[in-house]
C-alpha positions as a printed Julia matrix, in Angstrom:
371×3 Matrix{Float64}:
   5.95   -2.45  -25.78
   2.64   -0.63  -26.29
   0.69    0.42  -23.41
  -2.7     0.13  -25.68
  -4.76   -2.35  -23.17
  -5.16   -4.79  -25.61
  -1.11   -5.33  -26.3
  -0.21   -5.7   -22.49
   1.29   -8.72  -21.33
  -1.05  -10.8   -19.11
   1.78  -10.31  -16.08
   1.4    -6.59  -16.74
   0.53   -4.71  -13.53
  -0.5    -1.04  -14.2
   0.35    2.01  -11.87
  -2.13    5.14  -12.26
   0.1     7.6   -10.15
  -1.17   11.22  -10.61
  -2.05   14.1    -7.79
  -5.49   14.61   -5.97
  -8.19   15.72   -8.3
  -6.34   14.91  -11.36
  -8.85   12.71  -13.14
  -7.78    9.17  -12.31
 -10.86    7.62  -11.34
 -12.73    8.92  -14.41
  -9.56    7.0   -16.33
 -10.38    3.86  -14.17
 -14.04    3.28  -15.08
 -13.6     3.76  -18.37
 -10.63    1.17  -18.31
 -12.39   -1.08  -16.23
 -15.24   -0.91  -18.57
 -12.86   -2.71  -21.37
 -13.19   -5.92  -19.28
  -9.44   -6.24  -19.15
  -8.6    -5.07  -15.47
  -9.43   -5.44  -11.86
  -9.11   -2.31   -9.74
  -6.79   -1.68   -6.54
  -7.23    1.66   -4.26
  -4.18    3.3    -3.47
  -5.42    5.45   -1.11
  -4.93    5.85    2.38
  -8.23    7.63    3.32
 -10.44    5.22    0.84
  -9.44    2.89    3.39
 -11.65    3.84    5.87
 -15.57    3.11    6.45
 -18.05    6.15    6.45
 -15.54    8.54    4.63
 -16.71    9.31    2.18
 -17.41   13.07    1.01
 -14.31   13.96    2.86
 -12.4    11.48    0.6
 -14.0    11.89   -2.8
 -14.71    8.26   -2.65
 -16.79    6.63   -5.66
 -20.41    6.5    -4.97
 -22.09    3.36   -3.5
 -23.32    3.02   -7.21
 -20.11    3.36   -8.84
 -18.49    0.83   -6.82
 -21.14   -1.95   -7.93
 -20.51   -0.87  -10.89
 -16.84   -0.34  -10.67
 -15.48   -2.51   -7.91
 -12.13   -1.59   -6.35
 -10.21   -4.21   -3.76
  -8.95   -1.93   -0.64
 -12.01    0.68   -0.09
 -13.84    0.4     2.97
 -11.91   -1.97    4.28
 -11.52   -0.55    8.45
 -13.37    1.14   10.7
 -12.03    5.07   11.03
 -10.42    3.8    15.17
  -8.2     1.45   13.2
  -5.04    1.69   11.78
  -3.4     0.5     8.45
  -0.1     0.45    7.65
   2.21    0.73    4.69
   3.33   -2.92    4.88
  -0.46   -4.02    5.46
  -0.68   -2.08    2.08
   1.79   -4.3     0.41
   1.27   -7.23    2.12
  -2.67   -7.0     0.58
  -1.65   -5.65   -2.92
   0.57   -9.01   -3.48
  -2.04  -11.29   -2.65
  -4.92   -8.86   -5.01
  -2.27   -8.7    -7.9
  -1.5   -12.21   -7.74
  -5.8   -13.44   -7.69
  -6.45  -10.77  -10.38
  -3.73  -12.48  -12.65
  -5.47  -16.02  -11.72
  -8.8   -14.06  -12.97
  -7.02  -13.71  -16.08
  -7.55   -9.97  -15.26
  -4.88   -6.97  -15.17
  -4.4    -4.93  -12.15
  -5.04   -1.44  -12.68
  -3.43    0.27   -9.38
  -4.83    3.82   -9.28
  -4.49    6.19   -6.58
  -2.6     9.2    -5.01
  -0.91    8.02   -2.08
   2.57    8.01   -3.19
   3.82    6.2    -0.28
   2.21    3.32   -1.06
   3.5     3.25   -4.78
   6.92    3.92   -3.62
   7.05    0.79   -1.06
   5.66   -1.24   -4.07
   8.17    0.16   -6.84
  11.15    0.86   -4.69
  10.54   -1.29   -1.66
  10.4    -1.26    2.72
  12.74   -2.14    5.23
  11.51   -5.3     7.11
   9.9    -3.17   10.02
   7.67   -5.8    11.83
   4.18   -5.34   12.72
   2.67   -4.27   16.04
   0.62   -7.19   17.54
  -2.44   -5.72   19.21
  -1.24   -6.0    22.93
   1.69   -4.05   22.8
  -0.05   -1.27   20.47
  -2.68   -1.5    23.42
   0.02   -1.04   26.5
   1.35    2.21   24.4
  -1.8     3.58   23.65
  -2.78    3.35   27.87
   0.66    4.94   28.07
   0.06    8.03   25.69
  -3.32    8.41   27.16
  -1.91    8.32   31.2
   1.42    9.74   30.49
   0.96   11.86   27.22
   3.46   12.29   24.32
   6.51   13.51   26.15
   6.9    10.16   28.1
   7.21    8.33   25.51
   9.57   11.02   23.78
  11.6    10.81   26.89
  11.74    6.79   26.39
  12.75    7.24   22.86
  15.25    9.24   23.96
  17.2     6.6    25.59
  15.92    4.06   23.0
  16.46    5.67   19.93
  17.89    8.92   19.78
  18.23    8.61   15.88
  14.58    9.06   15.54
  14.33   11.69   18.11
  16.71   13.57   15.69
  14.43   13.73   12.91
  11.07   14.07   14.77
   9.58   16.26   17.74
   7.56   15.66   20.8
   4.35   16.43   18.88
   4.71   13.88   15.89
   2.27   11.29   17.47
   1.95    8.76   15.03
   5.34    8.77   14.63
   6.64    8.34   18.37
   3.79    5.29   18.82
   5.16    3.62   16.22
   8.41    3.8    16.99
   8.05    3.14   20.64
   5.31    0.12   19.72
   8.5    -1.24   17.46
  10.89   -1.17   20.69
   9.17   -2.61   22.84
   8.03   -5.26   20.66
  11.38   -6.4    19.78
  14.2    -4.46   21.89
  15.54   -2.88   18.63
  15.09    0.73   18.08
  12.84    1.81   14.23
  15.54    3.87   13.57
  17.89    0.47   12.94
  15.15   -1.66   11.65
  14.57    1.2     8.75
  18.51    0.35    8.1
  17.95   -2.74    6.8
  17.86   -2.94    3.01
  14.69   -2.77    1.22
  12.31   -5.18   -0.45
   9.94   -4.76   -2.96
   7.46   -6.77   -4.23
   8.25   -5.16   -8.48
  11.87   -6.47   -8.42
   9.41   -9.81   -8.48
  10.5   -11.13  -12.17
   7.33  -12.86  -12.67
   4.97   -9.48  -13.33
   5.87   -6.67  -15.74
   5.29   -3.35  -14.1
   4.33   -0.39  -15.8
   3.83    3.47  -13.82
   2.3     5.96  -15.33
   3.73    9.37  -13.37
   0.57   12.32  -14.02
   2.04   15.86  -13.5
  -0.66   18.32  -14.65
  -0.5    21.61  -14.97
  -0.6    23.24  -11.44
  -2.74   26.41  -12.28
  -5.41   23.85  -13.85
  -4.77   21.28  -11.13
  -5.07   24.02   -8.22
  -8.49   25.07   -9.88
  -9.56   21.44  -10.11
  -9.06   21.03   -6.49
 -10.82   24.27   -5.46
 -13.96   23.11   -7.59
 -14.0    19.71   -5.77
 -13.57   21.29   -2.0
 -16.87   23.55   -2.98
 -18.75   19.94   -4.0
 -17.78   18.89   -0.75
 -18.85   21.47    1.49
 -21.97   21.93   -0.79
 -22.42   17.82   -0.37
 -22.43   17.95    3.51
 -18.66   17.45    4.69
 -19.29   19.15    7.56
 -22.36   17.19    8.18
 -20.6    13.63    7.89
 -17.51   14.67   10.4
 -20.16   15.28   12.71
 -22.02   11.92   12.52
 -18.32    9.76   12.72
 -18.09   11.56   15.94
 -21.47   10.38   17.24
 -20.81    7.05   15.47
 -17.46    6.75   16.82
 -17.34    8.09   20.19
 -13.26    6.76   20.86
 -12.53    9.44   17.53
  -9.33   11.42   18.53
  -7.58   14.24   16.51
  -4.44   11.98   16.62
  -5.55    9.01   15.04
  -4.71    8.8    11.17
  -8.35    8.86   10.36
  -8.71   12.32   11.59
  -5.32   13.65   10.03
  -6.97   13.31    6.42
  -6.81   16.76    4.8
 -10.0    18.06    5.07
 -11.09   16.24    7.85
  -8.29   17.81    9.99
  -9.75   21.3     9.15
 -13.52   20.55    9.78
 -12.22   18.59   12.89
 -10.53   21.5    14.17
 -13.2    23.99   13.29
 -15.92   21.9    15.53
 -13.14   22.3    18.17
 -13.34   25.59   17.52
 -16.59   26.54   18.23
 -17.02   23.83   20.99
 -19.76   22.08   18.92
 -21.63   19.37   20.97
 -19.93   16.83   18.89
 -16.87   17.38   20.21
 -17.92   18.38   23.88
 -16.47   14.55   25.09
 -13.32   14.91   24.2
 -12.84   18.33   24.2
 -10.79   18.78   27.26
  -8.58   15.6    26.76
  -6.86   17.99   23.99
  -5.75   20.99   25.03
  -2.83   20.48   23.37
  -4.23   20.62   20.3
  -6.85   23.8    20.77
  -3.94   26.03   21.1
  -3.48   25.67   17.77
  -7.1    26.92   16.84
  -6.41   30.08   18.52
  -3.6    30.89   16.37
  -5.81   30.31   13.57
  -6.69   34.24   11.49
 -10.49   34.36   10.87
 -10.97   35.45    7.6
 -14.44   36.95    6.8
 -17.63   35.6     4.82
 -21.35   34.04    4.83
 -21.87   30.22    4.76
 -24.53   28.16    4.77
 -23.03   26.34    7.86
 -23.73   29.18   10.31
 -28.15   28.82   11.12
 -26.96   25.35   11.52
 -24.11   25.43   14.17
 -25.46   28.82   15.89
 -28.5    26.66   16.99
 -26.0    23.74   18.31
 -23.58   26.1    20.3
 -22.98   28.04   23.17
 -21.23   31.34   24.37
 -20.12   31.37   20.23
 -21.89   34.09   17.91
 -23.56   33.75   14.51
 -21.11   35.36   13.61
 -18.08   33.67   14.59
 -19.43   30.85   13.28
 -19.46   31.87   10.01
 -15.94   33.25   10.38
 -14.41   30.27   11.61
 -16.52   28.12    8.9
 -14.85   30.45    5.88
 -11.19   30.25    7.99
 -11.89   26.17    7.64
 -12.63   26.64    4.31
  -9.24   28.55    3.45
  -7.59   25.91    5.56
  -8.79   22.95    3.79
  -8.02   24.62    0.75
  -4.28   25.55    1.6
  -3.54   22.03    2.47
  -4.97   19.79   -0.34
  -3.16   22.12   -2.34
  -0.18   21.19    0.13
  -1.06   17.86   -0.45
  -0.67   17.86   -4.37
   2.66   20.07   -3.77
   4.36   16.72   -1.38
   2.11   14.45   -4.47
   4.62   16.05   -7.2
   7.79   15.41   -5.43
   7.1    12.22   -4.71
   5.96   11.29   -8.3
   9.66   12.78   -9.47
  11.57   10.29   -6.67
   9.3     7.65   -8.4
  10.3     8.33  -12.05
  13.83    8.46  -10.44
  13.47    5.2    -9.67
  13.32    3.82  -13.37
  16.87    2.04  -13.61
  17.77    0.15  -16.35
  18.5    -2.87  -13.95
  15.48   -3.23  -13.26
  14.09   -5.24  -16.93
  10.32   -5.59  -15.42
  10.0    -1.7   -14.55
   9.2     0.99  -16.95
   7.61    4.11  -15.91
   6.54    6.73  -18.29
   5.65   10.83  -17.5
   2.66   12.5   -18.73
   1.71   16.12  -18.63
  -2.18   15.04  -18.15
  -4.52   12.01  -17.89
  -5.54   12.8   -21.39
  -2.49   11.77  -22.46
  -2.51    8.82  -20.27
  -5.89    7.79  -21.97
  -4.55    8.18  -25.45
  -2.09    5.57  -24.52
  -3.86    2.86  -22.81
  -7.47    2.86  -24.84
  -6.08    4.8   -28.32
  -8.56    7.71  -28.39
């Protein structure tokens, strides 16, 4: 079969997998713009409201112009989860193809596209109350209580993870309490996905560019940011969003980790309300090495601080910089790997899957619009 747009089946469901920074959205609009397909986000930080530089979300414009189902969809205090993920791409797939419209699912959160292509174990949701009661308990008790209950619960899990993994440990302790069965047996269970579903054709289209071009792609688009006010719109979430913690998933975006922990750093006023409550996580700022260099940041922060220099505001701002850098980078690193377990996942038992590699979008474009 031909992936030219105009030869795809009307069951086709199309998977744009390629690293941060790669090109993807440019690909999008201009498929979009063929009036053939609908457009899903997979992307767990385009999820969130009033993210937007951080995220290198499409303009306000661009989405009127270029709607896409899953953006903006909770506030940055909420959580969503991989099954919420699937459970909301069936239903979009399914009204796109009542549309008469393709879904074009394009995104770099590899996670998601795995629990599509190669399925999740039937891990229940957390209803509200109990993921209340465990939050009171983190915040009273901290971490370690509820790594000491795990510990008795499920000492599979505690195998694999440490005290500090947050997210992890509420999850797993919301799951045990919820239903008396430890994650680390629910995860057991076989898999489901929703592409062993004979009545859609799937098609994934794996991106792995060129690193050295990739790496300076990324490095152009962290300068845009910082240029576009990054720093500015952490700042106003934290005055919008007073119950903002470094722990929620929110706050672990790359990027937004790193200009987090540099307000920590030099006890901006943005910070000042939750600043004590984590200690825990400061000591890891004063490992950080300062690395040296001006930034346009500094008149602004120096004026907004105490007991911090000019000047080691500017050094922390460049050492945030080289941070943010290191770990998108990191990012696109774990992005490969997991776009080689998904091209792994092509078996030939599978009739309604084919995924394809590509060495760039270019080549991607050639395909699907025959330029």
């Amino acid at each position: 079969m031909s992936l030219f747009y105009k030869n795809l089946p009307d069951n086709a469901v199309v998977c744009l997998m390629s690293p941060t920074a790669s090109g993807k959205t440019d690909l999008a609009f201009r498929l979009y713009d063929t009036g053939r397909f609908e457009l899903i986000s997979v992307d767990s930080a385009l999820i969130y409201q009033d993210m937007n530089i951080g995220t290198a979300k499409p303009t306000s414009d661009e989405l009127i112009s270029y709607p896409h189902h899953l953006v903006d969809i909770i506030l940055p205090t909420q959580t969503y989860s991989v099954a919420n993920f699937v459970h909301d791409t069936k239903q979009l797939i399914e009204k796109t193809h009542q549309n008469g419209k393709i879904p074009l699912l394009v995104g770099g959160t590899m996670m998601y596209y795995m629990a599509l292509l190669d399925g999740i174990s039937a891990v229940p949701q957390t209803n509200e109350q109990v993921r209340e009661q465990v939050r009171a308990w983190r915040d009273d008790a901290g971490n370690a209580a509820l790594y000491e209950y795990l510990q008795q619960h499920d000492p599979i899990f505690c195998q694999k993870f440490g005290v500090n993994d947050t997210q992890r440990i509420t999850r797993a302790v919301e799951v045990h309490l919820q239903t008396g069965r430890s994650l680390s047996s629910w995860q057991q269970t076989p898999k489901t996905a929703i592409s062993h579903d004979a009545k859609w054709q799937w098609y994934g289209l794996c991106v792995l560019p060129d690193r050295v071009w990739l790496h300076e792609r990324i490095a152009q688009r962290l300068q845009m940011m910082w240029k576009g006010g990054f720093v500015e719109e952490v700042i106003e979430l934290l005055k919008k969003y007073p119950t903002l913690t470094p722990d929620l998933p929110s706050m672990r975006c790359v990027g937004y980790r790193q200009v987090l922990d540099y307000l920590l750093a030099i006890h901006h006023e943005s910070v000042q309300h939750f600043i004590q409550d984590n200690l825990q996580n400061q000591s890891s700022f004063d490992k950080h090495h300062i690395l040296t260099n001006h930034d346009n940041h500094t008149e602004i922060f120096a004026k907004k601080i105490t007991k911090i220099s000019p000047q080691s505001v500017d050094l922390a701002c460049q050492d945030m910089k080289n941070r943010a850098l290191y770990a998108t980078r990191q990012l696109a690193k774990r992005q490969y790997t997991w776009l080689r377990q998904l091209a792994d996942i092509n078996k030939p038992t599978i009739n309604n899957l084919t995924i394809d590699l590509f060495d760039s979008i270019k080549e991607v474009e050639k395909q699907l619009l025959q330029v």
